[in-house]
Tab-separated table of C-alpha atoms and ligand atoms in Angstrom:
chain	number	residue	atom	x	y	z
A	1	MET	CA	0.000	0.000	0.000
A	2	LYS	CA	1.347	3.411	-0.924
A	3	PHE	CA	1.094	6.427	1.373
A	4	PHE	CA	0.637	9.899	-0.050
A	5	ILE	CA	0.546	12.996	2.165
A	6	ASP	CA	-2.490	15.221	1.727
A	7	THR	CA	-1.069	18.717	2.131
A	8	ALA	CA	0.604	21.561	0.230
A	9	ASP	CA	2.688	22.545	3.260
A	10	VAL	CA	6.293	22.049	2.142
A	11	GLY	CA	7.600	22.043	5.736
A	12	GLU	CA	5.244	19.204	6.711
A	13	ILE	CA	6.145	17.243	3.578
A	14	ARG	CA	9.884	17.669	4.198
A	15	GLU	CA	9.515	16.442	7.783
A	16	LEU	CA	7.326	13.451	6.918
A	17	ALA	CA	9.309	12.484	3.802
A	18	ALA	CA	12.300	12.067	6.129
A	19	THR	CA	10.503	9.084	7.718
A	20	GLY	CA	10.973	7.219	4.426
A	21	LEU	CA	7.295	6.266	4.537
A	22	VAL	CA	5.945	8.785	2.041
A	23	ASP	CA	5.450	7.722	-1.575
A	24	GLY	CA	3.745	10.805	-2.958
A	25	VAL	CA	1.672	13.900	-2.234
A	26	THR	CA	-1.827	15.102	-3.035
A	27	THR	CA	-2.774	18.750	-3.123
A	28	ASN	CA	-6.014	20.502	-3.954
A	29	PRO	CA	-6.976	24.163	-4.415
A	30	SER	CA	-8.080	24.496	-0.771
A	31	LEU	CA	-4.750	23.141	0.499
A	32	VAL	CA	-2.822	25.459	-1.849
A	33	ALA	CA	-4.903	28.452	-0.694
A	34	LYS	CA	-3.912	27.688	2.922
A	35	THR	CA	-0.217	28.109	2.056
A	36	GLY	CA	-0.730	31.633	0.662
A	37	ARG	CA	2.039	30.801	-1.833
A	38	LYS	CA	2.313	30.608	-5.635
A	39	PHE	CA	1.040	27.200	-6.800
A	40	ILE	CA	3.809	26.475	-9.308
A	41	ASP	CA	6.571	27.372	-6.812
A	42	VAL	CA	5.013	25.092	-4.185
A	43	LEU	CA	4.708	22.252	-6.701
A	44	LYS	CA	8.363	22.518	-7.759
A	45	GLU	CA	9.481	22.257	-4.134
A	46	ILE	CA	7.181	19.319	-3.355
A	47	CYS	CA	8.217	17.398	-6.486
A	48	ALA	CA	11.854	17.623	-5.402
A	49	LEU	CA	11.036	16.217	-1.956
A	50	VAL	CA	9.150	13.037	-2.839
A	51	PRO	CA	9.880	10.428	-5.500
A	52	GLY	CA	6.313	9.495	-6.317
A	53	PRO	CA	3.341	11.268	-7.863
A	54	VAL	CA	2.441	14.774	-6.729
A	55	SER	CA	-1.172	15.551	-7.587
A	56	ALA	CA	-1.735	19.061	-8.934
A	57	GLU	CA	-5.336	20.040	-9.604
A	58	VAL	CA	-6.606	22.056	-12.549
A	59	ALA	CA	-8.819	25.052	-11.760
A	60	ALA	CA	-10.765	25.245	-15.026
A	61	THR	CA	-14.067	23.488	-15.630
A	62	ASP	CA	-14.155	23.399	-19.449
A	63	PHE	CA	-12.280	20.742	-21.433
A	64	GLU	CA	-9.967	22.986	-23.477
A	65	THR	CA	-8.748	25.057	-20.527
A	66	MET	CA	-8.403	21.969	-18.318
A	67	LEU	CA	-6.215	20.412	-20.978
A	68	GLU	CA	-4.074	23.541	-21.260
A	69	GLU	CA	-3.739	23.815	-17.482
A	70	GLY	CA	-3.052	20.083	-17.186
A	71	ARG	CA	-0.231	20.285	-19.737
A	72	LYS	CA	1.276	23.284	-17.944
A	73	LEU	CA	1.126	21.499	-14.572
A	74	ALA	CA	2.569	18.274	-16.048
A	75	ALA	CA	5.544	20.253	-17.367
A	76	VAL	CA	6.510	21.368	-13.835
A	77	ALA	CA	8.172	18.024	-13.004
A	78	LYS	CA	8.299	14.409	-14.154
A	79	ASN	CA	6.416	13.215	-11.054
A	80	ILE	CA	3.343	15.439	-11.437
A	81	ALA	CA	-0.038	13.718	-11.654
A	82	VAL	CA	-2.657	16.092	-12.999
A	83	LYS	CA	-5.826	16.121	-10.939
A	84	VAL	CA	-9.151	16.684	-12.677
A	85	PRO	CA	-12.660	16.687	-11.232
A	86	LEU	CA	-15.051	13.839	-11.966
A	87	THR	CA	-17.156	15.721	-14.513
A	88	PRO	CA	-17.762	14.982	-18.209
A	89	ALA	CA	-15.179	17.619	-19.176
A	90	GLY	CA	-12.790	16.332	-16.516
A	91	LEU	CA	-12.981	12.786	-17.843
A	92	LYS	CA	-12.502	14.013	-21.406
A	93	ALA	CA	-9.396	15.878	-20.249
A	94	CYS	CA	-8.308	12.754	-18.352
A	95	ARG	CA	-8.497	10.691	-21.535
A	96	ALA	CA	-6.546	13.286	-23.561
A	97	LEU	CA	-3.840	13.775	-20.921
A	98	ALA	CA	-3.475	10.037	-20.324
A	99	GLN	CA	-3.105	9.412	-24.055
A	100	GLY	CA	-0.281	11.970	-24.023
A	101	GLY	CA	1.502	9.999	-21.284
A	102	THR	CA	0.468	12.099	-18.267
A	103	LYS	CA	-0.712	10.433	-15.080
A	104	VAL	CA	-4.169	11.671	-14.112
A	105	ASN	CA	-5.856	11.571	-10.706
A	106	VAL	CA	-9.631	11.867	-11.043
A	107	THR	CA	-10.864	13.547	-7.891
A	108	LEU	CA	-14.184	14.190	-6.139
A	109	CYS	CA	-15.402	10.616	-6.658
A	110	PHE	CA	-18.452	9.768	-4.547
A	111	SER	CA	-19.929	6.704	-6.267
A	112	ALA	CA	-18.895	3.388	-7.784
A	113	ALA	CA	-20.515	4.436	-11.057
A	114	GLN	CA	-18.203	7.467	-11.193
A	115	ALA	CA	-15.202	5.239	-10.432
A	116	ILE	CA	-16.065	2.994	-13.395
A	117	LEU	CA	-16.086	6.062	-15.652
A	118	ALA	CA	-12.702	7.207	-14.310
A	119	ALA	CA	-11.175	3.802	-15.078
A	120	LYS	CA	-12.637	3.819	-18.575
A	121	ALA	CA	-11.185	7.324	-19.101
A	122	GLY	CA	-7.693	5.979	-18.400
A	123	ALA	CA	-7.136	7.550	-14.976
A	124	ALA	CA	-3.969	6.489	-13.151
A	125	PHE	CA	-5.800	7.152	-9.860
A	126	VAL	CA	-9.366	7.648	-8.730
A	127	SER	CA	-9.899	9.530	-5.479
A	128	PRO	CA	-13.035	8.517	-3.541
A	129	PHE	CA	-13.570	10.887	-0.584
A	130	VAL	CA	-14.439	8.675	2.388
A	131	GLY	CA	-14.562	11.335	5.121
A	132	ARG	CA	-16.893	13.614	3.187
A	133	LEU	CA	-19.263	10.673	2.595
A	134	ASP	CA	-19.183	9.808	6.312
A	135	ASP	CA	-19.931	13.484	7.041
A	136	VAL	CA	-23.260	13.251	5.184
A	137	GLY	CA	-24.281	9.957	6.766
A	138	SER	CA	-23.076	7.616	3.986
A	139	ASP	CA	-20.537	4.850	4.565
A	140	GLY	CA	-17.347	6.037	2.877
A	141	MET	CA	-15.501	2.756	3.341
A	142	SER	CA	-18.218	0.691	1.677
A	143	LEU	CA	-17.591	2.760	-1.461
A	144	ILE	CA	-13.926	1.723	-1.321
A	145	ALA	CA	-14.943	-1.939	-1.003
A	146	ASP	CA	-17.213	-1.596	-4.049
A	147	ILE	CA	-14.581	0.098	-6.205
A	148	VAL	CA	-11.827	-2.382	-5.265
A	149	GLN	CA	-14.179	-5.270	-6.071
A	150	ILE	CA	-15.183	-3.790	-9.440
A	151	TYR	CA	-11.620	-2.930	-10.483
A	152	ASP	CA	-10.417	-6.417	-9.466
A	153	THR	CA	-13.071	-7.912	-11.748
A	154	TYR	CA	-11.628	-6.181	-14.814
A	155	PRO	CA	-7.868	-6.635	-15.257
A	156	ASP	CA	-7.932	-4.093	-18.105
A	157	PHE	CA	-8.819	-1.395	-15.532
A	158	LYS	CA	-5.374	-0.110	-14.518
A	159	THR	CA	-6.653	2.704	-12.282
A	160	GLU	CA	-5.416	2.688	-8.681
A	161	VAL	CA	-7.837	3.348	-5.833
A	162	LEU	CA	-6.514	6.369	-3.919
A	163	VAL	CA	-8.484	6.660	-0.683
A	164	ALA	CA	-8.933	10.384	0.004
A	165	SER	CA	-10.564	12.568	2.642
A	166	ILE	CA	-9.161	10.296	5.347
A	167	ARG	CA	-9.938	11.480	8.861
A	168	HIS	CA	-8.313	8.900	11.170
A	169	PRO	CA	-6.135	5.751	11.274
A	170	ILE	CA	-9.182	3.436	11.200
A	171	HIS	CA	-9.896	4.661	7.666
A	172	VAL	CA	-6.332	3.655	6.725
A	173	ILE	CA	-6.608	0.211	8.330
A	174	GLU	CA	-9.931	-0.491	6.636
A	175	ALA	CA	-8.587	0.713	3.276
A	176	ALA	CA	-5.567	-1.589	3.660
A	177	LYS	CA	-7.790	-4.564	4.540
A	178	MET	CA	-9.820	-3.905	1.395
A	179	GLY	CA	-6.719	-3.815	-0.788
A	180	ALA	CA	-6.874	-0.149	-1.789
A	181	HIS	CA	-3.667	0.788	-3.601
A	182	VAL	CA	-3.048	4.181	-1.988
A	183	ALA	CA	-4.143	6.183	1.043
A	184	THR	CA	-3.573	9.924	1.100
A	185	LEU	CA	-3.092	10.961	4.700
A	186	PRO	CA	-3.371	14.339	6.366
A	187	PRO	CA	-0.041	14.803	8.227
A	188	ALA	CA	-1.793	14.459	11.598
A	189	VAL	CA	-3.184	11.039	10.667
A	190	LEU	CA	0.240	9.711	9.675
A	191	ARG	CA	1.611	10.923	13.007
A	192	GLN	CA	-1.297	9.276	14.875
A	193	MET	CA	-0.483	5.954	13.224
A	194	PHE	CA	2.840	5.739	15.090
A	195	ASN	CA	1.218	6.044	18.492
A	196	HIS	CA	0.247	3.372	20.985
A	197	PRO	CA	0.383	3.887	24.781
A	198	LEU	CA	1.726	0.349	25.282
A	199	THR	CA	4.663	1.184	23.001
A	200	ASP	CA	5.491	4.215	25.178
A	201	LYS	CA	5.016	2.236	28.392
A	202	GLY	CA	7.025	-0.736	27.148
A	203	LEU	CA	9.885	1.442	25.944
A	204	ALA	CA	10.059	3.305	29.264
A	205	GLN	CA	10.309	-0.031	31.088
A	206	PHE	CA	13.000	-1.403	28.745
A	207	LEU	CA	15.068	1.774	29.082
A	208	ALA	CA	14.782	1.712	32.876
A	209	ASP	CA	15.857	-1.943	33.019
A	210	TRP	CA	18.698	-1.337	30.571
A	211	ALA	CA	20.002	1.524	32.727
A	212	LYS	CA	20.200	-0.924	35.647
A	213	THR	CA	22.630	-3.122	33.674
A	214	GLY	CA	25.149	-0.255	33.549
A	215	GLN	CA	26.085	-1.350	30.009
A	216	SER	CA	26.525	0.567	26.776
A	217	ILE	CA	26.119	-0.968	23.320
A	218	LEU	CA	28.542	1.468	21.659
B	1	LIG	C1	-7.219	14.468	-1.742
B	1	LIG	O1	-6.814	14.354	-2.868
B	1	LIG	C2	-8.370	15.303	-1.376
B	1	LIG	O2	-8.252	16.548	-1.951
B	1	LIG	C3	-8.488	15.380	0.102
B	1	LIG	O3	-8.209	14.114	0.663
B	1	LIG	C4	-9.793	15.953	0.582
B	1	LIG	O4	-9.863	15.835	1.977
B	1	LIG	P1	-10.918	16.644	2.863
B	1	LIG	O5	-12.255	16.053	2.653
B	1	LIG	O6	-10.419	16.443	4.266
B	1	LIG	O7	-10.837	18.077	2.402
């Protein structure tokens, strides 16, 4: 399972990339707005920090402008994945960009029917938003189960399921159990995944007992 970090904060990405656990990054217009910085500058910095795909979202809604924006974003670095919304124009742009060799992440997916369309459009990734579905009383994780099952049924679907809008480590565990290819994690969720009180307690005990031996390994 690949881990992407869901942020446009270069400082956070630098810190978390140092763990060696980060495969890529997802951004969106809201995350870029939070930085207050120029989108292209932020993208260049992020692409140098992580080896894997960095999702950069178009801002246009019509096919021609999406395509133009997508090509401009793809030219920023080799590891850019252009993000397009799951609309008819977005899927048309997805098809055109994918045919030109660009990886495309189709975002704002809220149904299995939409995920089928994204796969047929040649998306490298589809991003179902589990947290936002949970927020409106739907079961976000059951959508992931449906998409994984459908994609597994058709080997010619090469699209990876990128679980987005993750709110807590349970979403990550459930996504992993279902065989989702990627989880994009807010930095706080990745940090939460390290934590267990028994790890802290056990380590404190081991260190105390080790001190009693009076030894040093080095
Ligand atoms: C990722 O690609 C999405 O933009 C992101 O996960 C959305 O998360 P949110 O619902 O917490 O804004």
